[in-house]
Each structure stands twice: as C-alpha cells, then as structure tokens.
Amino acid sequence: MLRNGIINLKPNRERPHCPALSERFIMPALGRDVDVVALFQENNLNPNIQFSTLENFAAMAMIEQGLGMSIMNELITRKWQCDVVKLPLSPPQQITLGIALPSLDNASPTVKRFVKYAVDRLTC
C-alpha cells in the first residue's frame, strides 16, 4: 500500500491489495531482473506489467512521461536527475553485488584499488 510516501510490499489483512500494484508497471531488464522478480515472488505480488525495457534509464524516461512505475535500486536512481518521485520500499530491500577474479592476493595494484573503492562506495 502507498502511505506516507513509502510503498509497503506486504499488504495487511484490512487492505489485501497493494494500490501500487494496480498502477502500470515497467518491468526492468526485459523481465529478467532477478532482484525485482524475487521481490515480487517473496511477497506474493503480481504487478500490472504493461511495459518492459532493457535499460533502467529508458524506464526512468517512461516513468517521467507518465507511462507507469518501476522498481530500481538506489545505485541506478541516486544521481539520475529526472522529474519522477522516488519512494523507498518498506521494508527496505537489499541486493548483493559480486566481483569475480582469480585471486585478490595476486591481483594488480589497480584491481586491488578498484575492489577497495567498490566495497567502500557500495557497502551500506
């Protein structure tokens, strides 16, 4: 339900339907965003998917034009300046990012520095 600017993922007994679910939904990653799909499955939600796009920035532009809503992580939306309302999810959700390399110990100084930067910058 939408209340105080926050989208609640788990509707309560008095309000079994989430009003945000009746809105047109723009599915990110052509329906292959595993984080968004898992979020819907874990919360037993069925969005009104009207559009799908590969690019999150295209989805933001579509939202800006009034074509619907979407769910994106803060890394995508943090510095993207557009005329949309960005609302947090309740309860807050997290995603896990990973870096694959043969050995951090044997990595070049540049790779080690990048890994440190990424961890420092992206860890909440």
mmCIF file of N, CA and C in Angstrom:
data_model
loop_
_atom_site.group_PDB
_atom_site.id
_atom_site.type_symbol
_atom_site.label_atom_id
_atom_site.label_comp_id
_atom_site.label_asym_id
_atom_site.label_seq_id
_atom_site.Cartn_x
_atom_site.Cartn_y
_atom_site.Cartn_z
ATOM 1 N N MET A 1 0.837 -1.170 0.000
ATOM 2 C CA MET A 1 0.000 0.000 0.000
ATOM 3 C C MET A 1 0.876 1.223 0.000
ATOM 4 N N LEU A 2 0.392 2.311 -0.516
ATOM 5 C CA LEU A 2 1.131 3.553 -0.559
ATOM 6 C C LEU A 2 0.682 4.409 0.620
ATOM 7 N N ARG A 3 1.642 4.725 1.506
ATOM 8 C CA ARG A 3 1.303 5.516 2.679
ATOM 9 C C ARG A 3 2.531 6.312 3.072
ATOM 10 N N ASN A 4 2.362 7.592 3.287
ATOM 11 C CA ASN A 4 3.457 8.457 3.703
ATOM 12 C C ASN A 4 4.658 8.367 2.770
ATOM 13 N N GLY A 5 4.410 8.233 1.469
ATOM 14 C CA GLY A 5 5.496 8.218 0.509
ATOM 15 C C GLY A 5 6.305 6.937 0.470
ATOM 16 N N ILE A 6 5.810 5.863 1.084
ATOM 17 C CA ILE A 6 6.543 4.603 1.107
ATOM 18 C C ILE A 6 5.651 3.508 0.528
ATOM 19 N N ILE A 7 6.214 2.693 -0.342
ATOM 20 C CA ILE A 7 5.459 1.565 -0.876
ATOM 21 C C ILE A 7 5.673 0.378 0.047
ATOM 22 N N ASN A 8 4.587 -0.092 0.676
ATOM 23 C CA ASN A 8 4.660 -1.274 1.535
ATOM 24 C C ASN A 8 4.503 -2.507 0.663
ATOM 25 N N LEU A 9 5.422 -3.447 0.811
ATOM 26 C CA LEU A 9 5.391 -4.652 -0.003
ATOM 27 C C LEU A 9 4.373 -5.668 0.481
ATOM 28 N N LYS A 10 4.132 -5.691 1.774
ATOM 29 C CA LYS A 10 3.230 -6.706 2.317
ATOM 30 C C LYS A 10 1.919 -6.061 2.743
ATOM 31 N N PRO A 11 0.859 -6.218 1.921
ATOM 32 C CA PRO A 11 -0.422 -5.657 2.301
ATOM 33 C C PRO A 11 -0.928 -6.299 3.592
ATOM 34 N N ASN A 12 -1.645 -5.544 4.401
ATOM 35 C CA ASN A 12 -2.167 -6.110 5.646
ATOM 36 C C ASN A 12 -3.543 -6.727 5.411
ATOM 37 N N ARG A 13 -4.123 -7.334 6.442
ATOM 38 C CA ARG A 13 -5.397 -8.042 6.286
ATOM 39 C C ARG A 13 -6.536 -7.103 5.918
ATOM 40 N N GLU A 14 -6.518 -5.893 6.445
ATOM 41 C CA GLU A 14 -7.593 -4.954 6.154
ATOM 42 C C GLU A 14 -7.549 -4.481 4.697
ATOM 43 N N ARG A 15 -6.356 -4.439 4.135
ATOM 44 C CA ARG A 15 -6.175 -3.983 2.761
ATOM 45 C C ARG A 15 -5.374 -5.031 2.005
ATOM 46 N N PRO A 16 -6.052 -6.058 1.504
ATOM 47 C CA PRO A 16 -5.331 -7.172 0.889
ATOM 48 C C PRO A 16 -4.667 -6.836 -0.437
ATOM 49 N N HIS A 17 -5.000 -5.702 -1.033
ATOM 50 C CA HIS A 17 -4.408 -5.361 -2.325
ATOM 51 C C HIS A 17 -3.558 -4.112 -2.194
ATOM 52 N N CYS A 18 -2.390 -4.154 -2.751
ATOM 53 C CA CYS A 18 -1.472 -3.019 -2.739
ATOM 54 C C CYS A 18 -1.895 -2.071 -3.855
ATOM 55 N N PRO A 19 -2.306 -0.830 -3.535
ATOM 56 C CA PRO A 19 -2.733 0.098 -4.592
ATOM 57 C C PRO A 19 -1.677 0.307 -5.670
ATOM 58 N N ALA A 20 -0.405 0.253 -5.301
ATOM 59 C CA ALA A 20 0.653 0.439 -6.294
ATOM 60 C C ALA A 20 0.609 -0.667 -7.351
ATOM 61 N N LEU A 21 0.058 -1.832 -7.019
ATOM 62 C CA LEU A 21 0.019 -2.942 -7.971
ATOM 63 C C LEU A 21 -0.989 -2.711 -9.084
ATOM 64 N N SER A 22 -1.947 -1.812 -8.879
ATOM 65 C CA SER A 22 -2.898 -1.524 -9.950
ATOM 66 C C SER A 22 -2.330 -0.516 -10.940
ATOM 67 N N GLU A 23 -1.249 0.137 -10.574
ATOM 68 C CA GLU A 23 -0.575 1.068 -11.484
ATOM 69 C C GLU A 23 0.114 0.287 -12.597
ATOM 70 N N ARG A 24 0.284 0.928 -13.727
ATOM 71 C CA ARG A 24 1.034 0.296 -14.825
ATOM 72 C C ARG A 24 2.483 0.142 -14.380
ATOM 73 N N PHE A 25 3.023 -1.051 -14.567
ATOM 74 C CA PHE A 25 4.379 -1.332 -14.128
ATOM 75 C C PHE A 25 5.297 -1.499 -15.323
ATOM 76 N N ILE A 26 6.475 -0.896 -15.235
ATOM 77 C CA ILE A 26 7.506 -1.029 -16.264
ATOM 78 C C ILE A 26 8.547 -2.002 -15.722
ATOM 79 N N MET A 27 8.602 -3.181 -16.320
ATOM 80 C CA MET A 27 9.491 -4.225 -15.843
ATOM 81 C C MET A 27 10.907 -3.988 -16.347
ATOM 82 N N PRO A 28 11.884 -3.885 -15.432
ATOM 83 C CA PRO A 28 13.268 -3.684 -15.864
ATOM 84 C C PRO A 28 13.883 -4.969 -16.403
ATOM 85 N N ALA A 29 14.943 -4.812 -17.167
ATOM 86 C CA ALA A 29 15.756 -5.929 -17.691
ATOM 87 C C ALA A 29 14.932 -6.920 -18.498
ATOM 88 N N LEU A 30 13.951 -6.395 -19.235
ATOM 89 C CA LEU A 30 13.093 -7.235 -20.078
ATOM 90 C C LEU A 30 12.486 -8.403 -19.308
ATOM 91 N N GLY A 31 12.192 -8.175 -18.030
ATOM 92 C CA GLY A 31 11.597 -9.208 -17.191
ATOM 93 C C GLY A 31 12.592 -10.163 -16.588
ATOM 94 N N ARG A 32 13.879 -9.884 -16.771
ATOM 95 C CA ARG A 32 14.913 -10.788 -16.261
ATOM 96 C C ARG A 32 15.675 -10.218 -15.076
ATOM 97 N N ASP A 33 15.175 -9.154 -14.470
ATOM 98 C CA ASP A 33 15.833 -8.593 -13.288
ATOM 99 C C ASP A 33 15.526 -9.515 -12.113
ATOM 100 N N VAL A 34 16.478 -10.361 -11.760
ATOM 101 C CA VAL A 34 16.234 -11.383 -10.747
ATOM 102 C C VAL A 34 15.872 -10.787 -9.389
ATOM 103 N N ASP A 35 16.397 -9.597 -9.086
ATOM 104 C CA ASP A 35 16.077 -8.973 -7.806
ATOM 105 C C ASP A 35 14.623 -8.540 -7.757
ATOM 106 N N VAL A 36 14.119 -7.934 -8.834
ATOM 107 C CA VAL A 36 12.728 -7.486 -8.873
ATOM 108 C C VAL A 36 11.787 -8.689 -8.916
ATOM 109 N N VAL A 37 12.102 -9.675 -9.737
ATOM 110 C CA VAL A 37 11.269 -10.881 -9.818
ATOM 111 C C VAL A 37 11.206 -11.571 -8.455
ATOM 112 N N ALA A 38 12.343 -11.711 -7.784
ATOM 113 C CA ALA A 38 12.367 -12.342 -6.455
ATOM 114 C C ALA A 38 11.562 -11.527 -5.446
ATOM 115 N N LEU A 39 11.658 -10.210 -5.515
ATOM 116 C CA LEU A 39 10.912 -9.347 -4.610
ATOM 117 C C LEU A 39 9.417 -9.599 -4.749
ATOM 118 N N PHE A 40 8.928 -9.695 -5.989
ATOM 119 C CA PHE A 40 7.512 -9.969 -6.211
ATOM 120 C C PHE A 40 7.136 -11.366 -5.726
ATOM 121 N N GLN A 41 7.964 -12.349 -6.028
ATOM 122 C CA GLN A 41 7.660 -13.727 -5.621
ATOM 123 C C GLN A 41 7.655 -13.872 -4.103
ATOM 124 N N GLU A 42 8.666 -13.314 -3.443
ATOM 125 C CA GLU A 42 8.762 -13.427 -1.986
ATOM 126 C C GLU A 42 7.600 -12.754 -1.270
ATOM 127 N N ASN A 43 7.028 -11.738 -1.889
ATOM 128 C CA ASN A 43 5.929 -11.003 -1.271
ATOM 129 C C ASN A 43 4.580 -11.341 -1.891
ATOM 130 N N ASN A 44 4.573 -12.365 -2.747
ATOM 131 C CA ASN A 44 3.344 -12.835 -3.386
ATOM 132 C C ASN A 44 2.591 -11.687 -4.058
ATOM 133 N N LEU A 45 3.314 -10.890 -4.837
ATOM 134 C CA LEU A 45 2.746 -9.733 -5.518
ATOM 135 C C LEU A 45 2.726 -9.973 -7.020
ATOM 136 N N ASN A 46 1.669 -9.505 -7.656
ATOM 137 C CA ASN A 46 1.523 -9.634 -9.104
ATOM 138 C C ASN A 46 1.322 -8.248 -9.703
ATOM 139 N N PRO A 47 2.384 -7.627 -10.162
ATOM 140 C CA PRO A 47 2.257 -6.270 -10.707
ATOM 141 C C PRO A 47 1.518 -6.257 -12.044
ATOM 142 N N ASN A 48 1.005 -5.103 -12.381
ATOM 143 C CA ASN A 48 0.307 -4.885 -13.643
ATOM 144 C C ASN A 48 1.349 -4.496 -14.695
ATOM 145 N N ILE A 49 2.091 -5.488 -15.201
ATOM 146 C CA ILE A 49 3.186 -5.218 -16.129
ATOM 147 C C ILE A 49 2.610 -4.803 -17.480
ATOM 148 N N GLN A 50 2.929 -3.564 -17.878
ATOM 149 C CA GLN A 50 2.459 -3.027 -19.148
ATOM 150 C C GLN A 50 3.585 -2.854 -20.152
ATOM 151 N N PHE A 51 4.791 -2.608 -19.642
ATOM 152 C CA PHE A 51 5.943 -2.367 -20.499
ATOM 153 C C PHE A 51 7.155 -3.064 -19.914
ATOM 154 N N SER A 52 8.149 -3.275 -20.752
ATOM 155 C CA SER A 52 9.416 -3.823 -20.309
ATOM 156 C C SER A 52 10.508 -3.171 -21.135
ATOM 157 N N THR A 53 11.639 -2.929 -20.506
ATOM 158 C CA THR A 53 12.763 -2.341 -21.209
ATOM 159 C C THR A 53 14.049 -2.899 -20.641
ATOM 160 N N LEU A 54 15.066 -2.934 -21.457
ATOM 161 C CA LEU A 54 16.356 -3.424 -21.000
ATOM 162 C C LEU A 54 17.078 -2.380 -20.153
ATOM 163 N N GLU A 55 16.909 -1.114 -20.489
ATOM 164 C CA GLU A 55 17.638 -0.033 -19.847
ATOM 165 C C GLU A 55 16.845 0.628 -18.726
ATOM 166 N N ASN A 56 17.446 0.724 -17.548
ATOM 167 C CA ASN A 56 16.798 1.413 -16.439
ATOM 168 C C ASN A 56 16.564 2.885 -16.760
ATOM 169 N N PHE A 57 17.485 3.492 -17.492
ATOM 170 C CA PHE A 57 17.322 4.899 -17.826
ATOM 171 C C PHE A 57 16.142 5.103 -18.781
ATOM 172 N N ALA A 58 15.892 4.145 -19.653
ATOM 173 C CA ALA A 58 14.710 4.213 -20.514
ATOM 174 C C ALA A 58 13.452 4.093 -19.660
ATOM 175 N N ALA A 59 13.488 3.215 -18.669
ATOM 176 C CA ALA A 59 12.348 3.075 -17.760
ATOM 177 C C ALA A 59 12.100 4.384 -17.015
ATOM 178 N N MET A 60 13.169 5.045 -16.564
ATOM 179 C CA MET A 60 13.012 6.321 -15.869
ATOM 180 C C MET A 60 12.378 7.356 -16.796
ATOM 181 N N ALA A 61 12.793 7.381 -18.047
ATOM 182 C CA ALA A 61 12.205 8.315 -19.006
ATOM 183 C C ALA A 61 10.735 7.996 -19.240
ATOM 184 N N MET A 62 10.394 6.710 -19.291
ATOM 185 C CA MET A 62 8.999 6.305 -19.455
ATOM 186 C C MET A 62 8.174 6.726 -18.246
ATOM 187 N N ILE A 63 8.737 6.556 -17.055
ATOM 188 C CA ILE A 63 8.051 6.984 -15.831
ATOM 189 C C ILE A 63 7.839 8.496 -15.864
ATOM 190 N N GLU A 64 8.861 9.214 -16.285
ATOM 191 C CA GLU A 64 8.792 10.668 -16.369
ATOM 192 C C GLU A 64 7.662 11.111 -17.307
ATOM 193 N N GLN A 65 7.392 10.323 -18.325
ATOM 194 C CA GLN A 65 6.320 10.639 -19.274
ATOM 195 C C GLN A 65 4.952 10.126 -18.821
ATOM 196 N N GLY A 66 4.888 9.547 -17.612
ATOM 197 C CA GLY A 66 3.609 9.103 -17.065
ATOM 198 C C GLY A 66 3.146 7.745 -17.541
ATOM 199 N N LEU A 67 4.055 6.928 -18.049
ATOM 200 C CA LEU A 67 3.667 5.616 -18.577
ATOM 201 C C LEU A 67 3.564 4.530 -17.515
ATOM 202 N N GLY A 68 3.992 4.803 -16.291
ATOM 203 C CA GLY A 68 3.891 3.796 -15.244
ATOM 204 C C GLY A 68 4.926 4.006 -14.163
ATOM 205 N N MET A 69 5.137 2.964 -13.387
ATOM 206 C CA MET A 69 6.107 2.978 -12.294
ATOM 207 C C MET A 69 7.019 1.776 -12.441
ATOM 208 N N SER A 70 8.100 1.744 -11.670
ATOM 209 C CA SER A 70 9.019 0.626 -11.699
ATOM 210 C C SER A 70 9.716 0.516 -10.351
ATOM 211 N N ILE A 71 10.542 -0.488 -10.204
ATOM 212 C CA ILE A 71 11.367 -0.658 -9.012
ATOM 213 C C ILE A 71 12.804 -0.769 -9.479
ATOM 214 N N MET A 72 13.644 0.095 -8.919
ATOM 215 C CA MET A 72 15.065 0.111 -9.264
ATOM 216 C C MET A 72 15.874 0.315 -8.004
ATOM 217 N N ASN A 73 17.115 -0.126 -8.031
ATOM 218 C CA ASN A 73 17.943 0.069 -6.848
ATOM 219 C C ASN A 73 18.506 1.488 -6.815
ATOM 220 N N GLU A 74 18.931 1.886 -5.641
ATOM 221 C CA GLU A 74 19.409 3.244 -5.430
ATOM 222 C C GLU A 74 20.665 3.558 -6.240
ATOM 223 N N LEU A 75 21.467 2.553 -6.541
ATOM 224 C CA LEU A 75 22.658 2.792 -7.363
ATOM 225 C C LEU A 75 22.279 3.368 -8.722
ATOM 226 N N ILE A 76 21.159 2.948 -9.252
ATOM 227 C CA ILE A 76 20.690 3.443 -10.544
ATOM 228 C C ILE A 76 20.088 4.838 -10.398
ATOM 229 N N THR A 77 19.288 5.048 -9.376
ATOM 230 C CA THR A 77 18.489 6.275 -9.283
ATOM 231 C C THR A 77 19.147 7.407 -8.511
ATOM 232 N N ARG A 78 20.180 7.118 -7.748
ATOM 233 C CA ARG A 78 20.770 8.115 -6.838
ATOM 234 C C ARG A 78 21.098 9.435 -7.518
ATOM 235 N N LYS A 79 21.812 9.406 -8.610
ATOM 236 C CA LYS A 79 22.249 10.645 -9.252
ATOM 237 C C LYS A 79 21.523 10.940 -10.557
ATOM 238 N N TRP A 80 20.534 10.159 -10.886
ATOM 239 C CA TRP A 80 19.780 10.368 -12.106
ATOM 240 C C TRP A 80 18.778 11.487 -11.857
ATOM 241 N N GLN A 81 18.945 12.600 -12.558
ATOM 242 C CA GLN A 81 18.075 13.748 -12.384
ATOM 243 C C GLN A 81 16.940 13.692 -13.397
ATOM 244 N N CYS A 82 15.748 13.470 -12.904
ATOM 245 C CA CYS A 82 14.578 13.481 -13.769
ATOM 246 C C CYS A 82 13.369 13.838 -12.916
ATOM 247 N N ASP A 83 12.274 14.108 -13.576
ATOM 248 C CA ASP A 83 11.072 14.578 -12.904
ATOM 249 C C ASP A 83 10.188 13.391 -12.511
ATOM 250 N N VAL A 84 10.657 12.622 -11.532
ATOM 251 C CA VAL A 84 9.890 11.485 -11.018
ATOM 252 C C VAL A 84 9.938 11.529 -9.495
ATOM 253 N N VAL A 85 9.015 10.842 -8.880
ATOM 254 C CA VAL A 85 9.012 10.698 -7.427
ATOM 255 C C VAL A 85 9.704 9.378 -7.108
ATOM 256 N N LYS A 86 10.718 9.432 -6.262
ATOM 257 C CA LYS A 86 11.446 8.226 -5.857
ATOM 258 C C LYS A 86 11.029 7.891 -4.440
ATOM 259 N N LEU A 87 10.425 6.729 -4.276
ATOM 260 C CA LEU A 87 9.928 6.302 -2.978
ATOM 261 C C LEU A 87 10.677 5.073 -2.495
ATOM 262 N N PRO A 88 10.988 5.009 -1.198
ATOM 263 C CA PRO A 88 11.657 3.807 -0.678
ATOM 264 C C PRO A 88 10.662 2.662 -0.497
ATOM 265 N N LEU A 89 11.160 1.446 -0.520
ATOM 266 C CA LEU A 89 10.334 0.278 -0.230
ATOM 267 C C LEU A 89 10.302 0.043 1.270
ATOM 268 N N SER A 90 9.207 -0.482 1.745
ATOM 269 C CA SER A 90 9.084 -0.828 3.155
ATOM 270 C C SER A 90 8.543 -2.250 3.235
ATOM 271 N N PRO A 91 9.274 -3.169 3.815
ATOM 272 C CA PRO A 91 10.562 -2.980 4.454
ATOM 273 C C PRO A 91 11.650 -2.759 3.405
ATOM 274 N N PRO A 92 12.742 -2.103 3.804
ATOM 275 C CA PRO A 92 13.836 -1.862 2.857
ATOM 276 C C PRO A 92 14.368 -3.183 2.303
ATOM 277 N N GLN A 93 14.805 -3.147 1.063
ATOM 278 C CA GLN A 93 15.337 -4.329 0.391
ATOM 279 C C GLN A 93 16.814 -4.096 0.080
ATOM 280 N N GLN A 94 17.545 -5.176 -0.115
ATOM 281 C CA GLN A 94 18.961 -5.085 -0.455
ATOM 282 C C GLN A 94 19.262 -6.008 -1.617
ATOM 283 N N ILE A 95 20.314 -5.673 -2.352
ATOM 284 C CA ILE A 95 20.821 -6.564 -3.393
ATOM 285 C C ILE A 95 22.280 -6.852 -3.070
ATOM 286 N N THR A 96 22.780 -7.943 -3.606
ATOM 287 C CA THR A 96 24.172 -8.310 -3.396
ATOM 288 C C THR A 96 24.902 -8.212 -4.731
ATOM 289 N N LEU A 97 26.005 -7.510 -4.717
ATOM 290 C CA LEU A 97 26.854 -7.410 -5.903
ATOM 291 C C LEU A 97 28.120 -8.223 -5.649
ATOM 292 N N GLY A 98 28.705 -8.747 -6.694
ATOM 293 C CA GLY A 98 29.924 -9.528 -6.528
ATOM 294 C C GLY A 98 30.965 -9.157 -7.573
ATOM 295 N N ILE A 99 32.194 -9.436 -7.242
ATOM 296 C CA ILE A 99 33.306 -9.247 -8.173
ATOM 297 C C ILE A 99 34.032 -10.590 -8.257
ATOM 298 N N ALA A 100 34.239 -11.069 -9.470
ATOM 299 C CA ALA A 100 34.940 -12.342 -9.658
ATOM 300 C C ALA A 100 36.331 -12.079 -10.212
ATOM 301 N N LEU A 101 37.315 -12.630 -9.541
ATOM 302 C CA LEU A 101 38.695 -12.572 -10.038
ATOM 303 C C LEU A 101 39.434 -13.788 -9.496
ATOM 304 N N PRO A 102 40.463 -14.237 -10.205
ATOM 305 C CA PRO A 102 41.159 -15.454 -9.789
ATOM 306 C C PRO A 102 41.713 -15.387 -8.368
ATOM 307 N N SER A 103 42.338 -14.257 -8.004
ATOM 308 C CA SER A 103 42.919 -14.138 -6.672
ATOM 309 C C SER A 103 43.104 -12.666 -6.339
ATOM 310 N N LEU A 104 42.520 -12.227 -5.255
ATOM 311 C CA LEU A 104 42.712 -10.842 -4.832
ATOM 312 C C LEU A 104 44.159 -10.628 -4.402
ATOM 313 N N ASP A 105 44.746 -11.631 -3.762
ATOM 314 C CA ASP A 105 46.144 -11.516 -3.330
ATOM 315 C C ASP A 105 47.095 -11.305 -4.510
ATOM 316 N N ASN A 106 46.818 -11.952 -5.635
ATOM 317 C CA ASN A 106 47.689 -11.852 -6.804
ATOM 318 C C ASN A 106 47.236 -10.794 -7.809
ATOM 319 N N ALA A 107 46.185 -10.041 -7.463
ATOM 320 C CA ALA A 107 45.667 -9.023 -8.379
ATOM 321 C C ALA A 107 46.630 -7.842 -8.461
ATOM 322 N N SER A 108 46.542 -7.126 -9.549
ATOM 323 C CA SER A 108 47.383 -5.933 -9.726
ATOM 324 C C SER A 108 46.977 -4.857 -8.723
ATOM 325 N N PRO A 109 47.854 -3.914 -8.454
ATOM 326 C CA PRO A 109 47.506 -2.816 -7.542
ATOM 327 C C PRO A 109 46.263 -2.049 -8.001
ATOM 328 N N THR A 110 46.088 -1.921 -9.303
ATOM 329 C CA THR A 110 44.917 -1.212 -9.831
ATOM 330 C C THR A 110 43.637 -1.968 -9.502
ATOM 331 N N VAL A 111 43.652 -3.282 -9.690
ATOM 332 C CA VAL A 111 42.476 -4.098 -9.380
ATOM 333 C C VAL A 111 42.191 -4.047 -7.885
ATOM 334 N N LYS A 112 43.217 -4.167 -7.062
ATOM 335 C CA LYS A 112 43.027 -4.098 -5.606
ATOM 336 C C LYS A 112 42.424 -2.755 -5.199
ATOM 337 N N ARG A 113 42.907 -1.698 -5.833
ATOM 338 C CA ARG A 113 42.380 -0.371 -5.503
ATOM 339 C C ARG A 113 40.917 -0.250 -5.929
ATOM 340 N N PHE A 114 40.584 -0.790 -7.122
ATOM 341 C CA PHE A 114 39.195 -0.759 -7.576
ATOM 342 C C PHE A 114 38.288 -1.545 -6.638
ATOM 343 N N VAL A 115 38.712 -2.732 -6.229
ATOM 344 C CA VAL A 115 37.909 -3.547 -5.319
ATOM 345 C C VAL A 115 37.672 -2.791 -4.013
ATOM 346 N N LYS A 116 38.716 -2.185 -3.467
ATOM 347 C CA LYS A 116 38.565 -1.403 -2.230
ATOM 348 C C LYS A 116 37.595 -0.247 -2.438
ATOM 349 N N TYR A 117 37.739 0.466 -3.569
ATOM 350 C CA TYR A 117 36.838 1.570 -3.880
ATOM 351 C C TYR A 117 35.397 1.090 -3.960
ATOM 352 N N ALA A 118 35.174 -0.009 -4.691
ATOM 353 C CA ALA A 118 33.823 -0.531 -4.862
ATOM 354 C C ALA A 118 33.208 -0.932 -3.522
ATOM 355 N N VAL A 119 33.964 -1.629 -2.715
ATOM 356 C CA VAL A 119 33.463 -2.051 -1.396
ATOM 357 C C VAL A 119 33.142 -0.826 -0.532
ATOM 358 N N ASP A 120 34.066 0.130 -0.483
ATOM 359 C CA ASP A 120 33.831 1.335 0.314
ATOM 360 C C ASP A 120 32.643 2.138 -0.179
ATOM 361 N N ARG A 121 32.496 2.245 -1.474
ATOM 362 C CA ARG A 121 31.452 3.081 -2.081
ATOM 363 C C ARG A 121 30.086 2.431 -2.050
ATOM 364 N N LEU A 122 30.043 1.111 -2.195
ATOM 365 C CA LEU A 122 28.761 0.432 -2.369
ATOM 366 C C LEU A 122 28.235 -0.257 -1.120
ATOM 367 N N THR A 123 29.032 -0.357 -0.090
ATOM 368 C CA THR A 123 28.577 -1.017 1.132
ATOM 369 C C THR A 123 27.790 -0.033 1.965
ATOM 370 N N CYS A 124 26.601 -0.448 2.340
ATOM 371 C CA CYS A 124 25.738 0.433 3.150
ATOM 372 C C CYS A 124 25.958 0.172 4.634
#
